[in-house]
Coordinates of C-alpha atoms in Angstrom, one line a residue:
M1 CA 125.2 116.1 71.0
A2 CA 126.6 112.5 73.2
I3 CA 127.0 112.8 76.9
A4 CA 129.8 111.4 78.9
A5 CA 129.2 111.8 82.7
A6 CA 131.3 111.1 85.4
I7 CA 129.3 111.3 88.8
S8 CA 130.5 111.5 92.3
V9 CA 128.0 110.5 94.8
P10 CA 128.4 111.0 98.6
L11 CA 127.5 108.4 100.6
T12 CA 125.4 109.7 102.8
S13 CA 122.8 110.3 100.1
P14 CA 120.1 107.9 99.3
T15 CA 121.2 107.9 95.8
S16 CA 124.4 106.5 96.4
R17 CA 123.2 103.5 98.8
S18 CA 121.0 102.7 96.2
L19 CA 123.7 102.5 93.5
T20 CA 126.4 100.5 95.6
S21 CA 124.0 97.9 95.2
F22 CA 125.1 97.0 92.0
L23 CA 128.8 97.1 92.5
P24 CA 131.0 94.1 93.3
H25 CA 132.3 94.5 97.4
Q26 CA 134.9 97.0 97.8
S27 CA 137.7 96.9 100.6
S28 CA 138.6 100.7 99.3
P29 CA 138.0 102.7 102.6
S30 CA 135.4 105.9 102.7
P31 CA 134.9 105.4 99.1
I32 CA 133.4 107.8 96.8
L33 CA 131.1 106.4 94.0
Q34 CA 131.8 107.4 90.1
F35 CA 129.3 106.2 87.5
N36 CA 130.9 106.7 83.7
S37 CA 128.4 106.5 81.0
L38 CA 128.1 107.3 77.5
R39 CA 125.0 107.3 75.6
K40 CA 124.0 107.8 72.1
T41 CA 120.4 107.9 70.1
V42 CA 119.1 108.1 66.6
S43 CA 117.6 111.2 67.8
P44 CA 119.6 114.1 65.1
R45 CA 119.7 116.4 68.2
L46 CA 120.7 113.6 70.8
R47 CA 122.5 110.4 70.4
L48 CA 122.7 107.5 73.0
V49 CA 124.4 104.4 73.1
A50 CA 124.2 102.0 76.0
A51 CA 127.8 101.7 77.8
A52 CA 128.3 102.6 81.0
S53 CA 130.8 101.5 83.5
M54 CA 131.3 102.3 87.8
S55 CA 134.2 102.3 89.7
V56 CA 134.9 103.6 93.2
E57 CA 138.3 105.4 94.3
A58 CA 139.6 106.7 98.1
A59 CA 137.7 109.9 99.1
E60 CA 141.2 111.5 99.6
K61 CA 141.5 110.9 95.6
A62 CA 138.7 112.5 94.8
S63 CA 137.3 115.1 97.4
P64 CA 134.3 117.6 96.4
A65 CA 137.2 120.5 96.6
S66 CA 139.8 118.9 94.4
F67 CA 136.3 118.2 92.1
L68 CA 135.4 121.6 92.1
D69 CA 138.6 122.6 91.0
R70 CA 139.0 121.0 87.8
R71 CA 139.1 123.3 85.1
E72 CA 139.3 121.1 81.5
A73 CA 138.8 122.7 78.0
G74 CA 135.2 121.4 76.6
I75 CA 134.1 119.8 79.9
L76 CA 131.4 120.7 82.6
H77 CA 131.8 120.3 85.9
F78 CA 129.1 120.4 88.0
V79 CA 127.3 119.6 91.0
K80 CA 123.7 118.6 91.2
Y81 CA 121.7 120.0 93.7
H82 CA 117.8 119.6 95.4
G83 CA 115.9 121.8 97.2
L84 CA 112.7 120.0 98.7
G85 CA 113.0 118.3 95.3
N86 CA 113.5 121.2 93.3
D87 CA 116.7 119.6 91.7
F88 CA 119.4 122.0 89.9
I89 CA 122.9 122.0 88.2
L90 CA 125.3 124.1 89.8
V91 CA 127.9 125.4 87.9
D92 CA 131.1 127.4 89.2
N93 CA 131.0 130.6 86.5
R94 CA 132.9 133.0 88.8
D95 CA 135.5 133.6 86.3
S96 CA 133.4 134.6 83.9
S97 CA 130.0 137.3 83.4
E98 CA 128.7 134.9 80.6
P99 CA 127.2 131.5 81.3
K100 CA 129.3 128.6 80.1
V101 CA 125.9 126.8 79.0
T102 CA 123.6 128.1 76.1
P103 CA 120.2 128.0 77.1
E104 CA 119.9 125.2 74.3
Q105 CA 122.5 123.3 76.3
A106 CA 120.7 123.4 79.3
V107 CA 117.7 122.3 77.8
R108 CA 119.7 119.3 76.9
L109 CA 121.5 118.8 80.1
C110 CA 118.2 119.1 82.3
D111 CA 116.5 116.1 80.2
R112 CA 115.1 113.6 82.7
N113 CA 115.7 110.3 79.8
F114 CA 118.8 111.2 77.8
G115 CA 120.3 114.5 80.1
I116 CA 121.5 115.0 84.0
G117 CA 118.0 115.6 84.9
A118 CA 117.2 119.2 86.8
D119 CA 114.5 121.7 86.8
G120 CA 117.1 124.2 85.7
V121 CA 121.0 125.0 85.3
I122 CA 122.1 127.6 88.1
F123 CA 125.4 129.8 87.5
A124 CA 127.5 131.5 90.4
L125 CA 129.0 134.5 88.5
P126 CA 131.1 137.4 90.0
G127 CA 128.8 140.1 91.6
I128 CA 127.5 143.1 90.0
N129 CA 126.4 146.4 92.0
G130 CA 128.5 145.6 95.3
T131 CA 127.1 142.6 95.4
D132 CA 129.3 139.2 96.7
Y133 CA 127.7 137.5 93.7
T134 CA 125.5 137.4 90.8
M135 CA 122.8 134.2 90.5
R136 CA 121.7 133.4 86.6
I137 CA 119.3 130.4 85.7
F138 CA 118.2 128.8 82.6
N139 CA 114.9 126.2 83.3
S140 CA 114.6 123.7 81.7
D141 CA 112.5 124.5 78.4
G142 CA 115.3 127.2 77.9
S143 CA 113.2 130.2 79.2
E144 CA 115.3 132.3 82.3
P145 CA 113.6 133.4 85.1
E146 CA 114.0 136.3 87.4
M147 CA 114.6 133.9 90.4
C148 CA 114.2 130.9 92.3
G149 CA 113.6 130.3 95.6
N150 CA 114.8 126.9 95.9
G151 CA 117.7 127.6 93.6
V152 CA 119.0 130.8 95.9
R153 CA 119.2 128.1 98.8
C154 CA 121.2 125.7 96.7
F155 CA 123.2 128.5 95.0
A156 CA 123.9 129.7 99.1
R157 CA 125.4 126.1 99.5
F158 CA 127.3 125.9 96.3
I159 CA 129.1 129.3 97.6
T160 CA 129.9 127.6 100.7
E161 CA 131.6 124.7 99.0
L162 CA 133.4 126.7 96.2
E163 CA 135.2 128.9 99.3
N164 CA 135.1 126.0 101.8
L165 CA 133.3 128.1 104.1
H166 CA 132.3 126.7 107.3
G167 CA 129.7 127.6 110.1
N168 CA 127.3 130.6 109.3
Q169 CA 127.4 132.6 106.8
R170 CA 125.8 135.6 104.9
F171 CA 125.7 136.4 101.1
T172 CA 124.7 139.3 99.0
V173 CA 123.3 138.0 95.7
H174 CA 121.9 139.9 92.3
T175 CA 119.6 138.4 90.8
G176 CA 116.8 139.5 87.6
A177 CA 114.7 139.8 91.1
G178 CA 117.2 142.3 92.7
L179 CA 119.0 142.0 95.6
I180 CA 118.8 139.1 97.6
V181 CA 120.4 138.1 100.7
P182 CA 120.7 134.3 101.6
E183 CA 122.4 133.1 105.2
I184 CA 123.3 129.3 106.5
V185 CA 122.1 128.9 109.8
D186 CA 122.8 127.0 112.5
D187 CA 121.0 123.4 111.4
G188 CA 122.6 123.4 108.0
K189 CA 119.2 125.5 107.0
V190 CA 119.4 128.8 104.7
R191 CA 117.3 131.3 105.4
V192 CA 116.8 133.6 102.6
D193 CA 115.8 137.8 102.9
M194 CA 113.5 137.4 99.9
G195 CA 112.7 141.3 100.0
E196 CA 109.3 143.0 99.7
P197 CA 106.5 141.6 97.5
I198 CA 105.6 143.2 94.6
L199 CA 101.7 143.9 94.3
K200 CA 100.7 146.5 91.9
A201 CA 99.2 144.5 89.4
S202 CA 100.9 146.2 86.3
D203 CA 104.3 145.2 87.7
V204 CA 103.3 141.9 88.9
P205 CA 102.5 142.0 85.5
T206 CA 98.7 140.9 84.8
K207 CA 96.1 142.5 82.8
L208 CA 93.5 141.9 85.8
P209 CA 91.9 145.1 86.7
P210 CA 93.1 146.2 90.4
N211 CA 90.1 145.8 92.7
K212 CA 92.0 146.7 95.9
D213 CA 94.8 149.3 96.0
H214 CA 96.4 148.9 92.9
S215 CA 96.4 145.0 93.4
V216 CA 94.5 142.1 92.0
V217 CA 93.0 140.7 95.6
K218 CA 90.5 137.8 95.2
A219 CA 89.8 138.2 91.6
G220 CA 87.4 136.2 89.1
L221 CA 89.5 134.5 86.4
D222 CA 88.0 132.4 84.2
V223 CA 89.8 129.8 82.3
D224 CA 88.0 127.4 80.1
G225 CA 84.5 128.5 81.6
V226 CA 85.5 128.1 85.2
T227 CA 85.7 130.8 87.5
W228 CA 88.8 130.8 90.0
N229 CA 89.2 133.2 92.7
V230 CA 93.1 134.5 92.2
T231 CA 95.6 136.8 94.0
C232 CA 98.7 138.0 92.1
V233 CA 101.9 138.6 93.9
S234 CA 105.3 139.1 92.2
M235 CA 108.7 138.0 94.1
G236 CA 110.8 139.4 91.3
N237 CA 108.6 137.0 89.6
P238 CA 105.0 136.7 88.3
H239 CA 102.5 134.5 90.7
C240 CA 99.0 133.5 90.6
I241 CA 97.5 132.1 93.5
T242 CA 94.3 130.4 94.0
F243 CA 92.3 129.4 97.2
G244 CA 89.5 127.4 94.9
T245 CA 86.8 128.5 92.2
E246 CA 83.9 130.9 93.2
G247 CA 81.5 129.5 95.1
G248 CA 83.3 126.4 95.1
Q249 CA 84.5 124.5 98.8
N250 CA 87.9 124.8 100.2
L251 CA 90.3 123.3 97.9
Q252 CA 91.5 120.0 97.9
V253 CA 95.1 120.1 96.1
D254 CA 96.1 116.1 96.1
E255 CA 93.2 115.9 93.5
L256 CA 93.8 118.2 90.8
N257 CA 95.2 117.2 87.2
L258 CA 98.2 120.1 87.2
A259 CA 99.3 119.0 84.3
E260 CA 95.7 120.1 82.5
I261 CA 94.9 123.3 84.5
G262 CA 98.4 124.3 85.2
P263 CA 99.8 125.3 81.7
K264 CA 95.7 127.0 80.7
F265 CA 97.0 129.6 84.0
E266 CA 100.6 129.9 82.7
L267 CA 99.6 130.7 78.9
H268 CA 96.4 132.9 80.2
E269 CA 96.2 136.1 78.1
V270 CA 95.7 138.0 81.6
F271 CA 99.3 137.3 82.1
P272 CA 102.1 138.7 79.6
A273 CA 105.1 137.7 81.1
R274 CA 103.2 134.1 81.4
T275 CA 102.7 133.1 85.5
N276 CA 103.7 130.4 88.1
T277 CA 100.6 129.1 89.5
E278 CA 99.9 128.2 93.4
F279 CA 97.0 126.1 94.2
V280 CA 96.7 125.9 98.2
Q281 CA 95.0 124.3 100.4
V282 CA 94.2 125.7 104.3
F283 CA 94.3 123.5 107.2
T284 CA 95.1 126.1 109.6
P285 CA 96.0 129.9 110.1
S286 CA 99.7 129.0 110.2
H287 CA 99.9 125.9 108.1
L288 CA 98.9 125.7 104.1
K289 CA 99.7 123.1 101.7
M290 CA 100.2 123.9 97.9
R291 CA 100.8 122.6 94.7
V292 CA 102.9 124.6 91.6
W293 CA 103.1 124.6 88.1
E294 CA 105.8 126.5 87.4
R295 CA 106.4 128.8 84.5
G296 CA 109.4 127.3 82.4
A297 CA 109.6 124.2 84.1
G298 CA 106.1 122.5 84.9
A299 CA 104.5 120.5 88.2
T300 CA 107.8 120.5 90.6
L301 CA 108.0 118.9 94.3
A302 CA 108.5 122.8 95.2
C303 CA 109.0 126.6 94.3
G304 CA 110.3 129.1 97.4
T305 CA 109.1 132.3 95.8
G306 CA 105.7 130.1 95.1
A307 CA 105.8 129.4 98.9
C308 CA 106.4 132.9 99.5
A309 CA 103.6 134.1 97.2
V310 CA 101.2 131.6 98.8
V311 CA 101.5 133.1 102.3
V312 CA 101.4 136.8 100.8
A313 CA 97.6 136.2 99.2
A314 CA 97.2 134.4 102.5
V315 CA 97.1 136.9 104.4
L316 CA 95.8 139.6 101.7
E317 CA 92.4 137.5 101.6
G318 CA 92.3 137.1 105.5
R319 CA 93.1 133.4 105.6
A320 CA 96.7 133.0 107.6
A321 CA 98.9 134.9 109.6
R322 CA 102.1 136.5 109.0
N323 CA 104.3 133.0 109.5
C324 CA 103.5 130.2 108.0
T325 CA 104.8 126.4 107.5
V326 CA 103.9 125.8 103.6
D327 CA 103.7 121.8 102.8
L328 CA 105.1 121.1 99.4
P329 CA 105.1 118.0 97.7
G330 CA 108.6 117.7 98.6
G331 CA 108.3 118.9 102.0
P332 CA 107.9 122.0 104.2
L333 CA 109.4 125.6 104.0
Q334 CA 109.1 128.0 106.9
I335 CA 108.1 130.9 105.4
E336 CA 107.4 134.8 107.4
W337 CA 106.3 138.3 106.1
R338 CA 107.6 140.2 108.7
E339 CA 105.0 143.4 109.2
E340 CA 108.3 145.5 110.6
D341 CA 110.0 145.9 107.4
N342 CA 107.5 144.3 104.8
H343 CA 110.4 141.4 103.5
I344 CA 109.8 137.5 103.1
Y345 CA 111.9 135.3 104.7
M346 CA 112.2 131.9 103.5
T347 CA 114.3 128.8 105.5
G348 CA 114.7 125.4 104.2
P349 CA 116.8 122.7 103.3
A350 CA 119.3 122.2 100.3
E351 CA 121.5 119.1 99.8
V352 CA 123.9 117.8 97.6
V353 CA 122.9 115.0 95.2
F354 CA 125.7 114.7 93.4
Y355 CA 129.0 115.6 91.8
G356 CA 129.2 114.9 87.8
S357 CA 131.4 116.2 84.3
V358 CA 129.9 116.4 80.9
P359 CA 131.3 117.3 77.9
L360 CA 130.0 120.4 75.7

């Protein structure tokens, strides 16, 4: 499979500033950068040749709105977004209930060396069961998670662009984790009603025996002969949260070898559906820091559902209050677990990286 991509980068983005340094001086006003590349390799799955060209055209000829309206057979038009560095390929799929990309194609598109590069592909599909839209995701390994917190913020910003909406907006979105309600707020960030956390051990799911009201809270988990204290929470997708080992000192998350320890949690036999794993450091009752190993994506810069699960676990273990700033490698999220409705609210950014096209 050869990949030919045309990428338009908004001039406000850091990426565009770095790429324009490769271009000769242009006198055209308000340019949008387009990068066209064709790659071919000896790999039987994906062939790559170095043949690249760059061009600049006026913004009025390649506006985001006109770009998203394009319909060409065999060509996938997409927008790349990121939420705190957790990046996604967003696809307008509103004309069909079936994703335009297969899981196998998603793996190739997400490849950071031979593809576009992303943590996953997200599809905006027609709503079902009375919702405005449906969101589906294929991870970079081709698996399909139930939900993604950073992804749903990117999804909400994508919808406002597709529909040319302005100001505060609120949507109902059907996901594999149930109903999710994102809202664009005044500062351009996205606040998402993530619903209620699932704490019953069998529903997370985990085979660890419940030790507190049918839940697993600060229970021992043996990983390669080391006992970690873990709390298990589902945000529609499974999470295992740990603040450190049994009898150990406070966890210093920056010192972890995540690539080594993360898969051992993800694939542990007590998690029949695998698990996302969050390693957490507590600064104050309202300030936490986490690193995450995501099921199906590995180490990522941010995980929205993970940040929500972390605050739930911190409250259950008596380590934090219900409203916390959670620092992730890509930046902070504000997470509130409201006592009055038991819902979790996540607030954070979602930003455009570039617009592109690729043949499938």
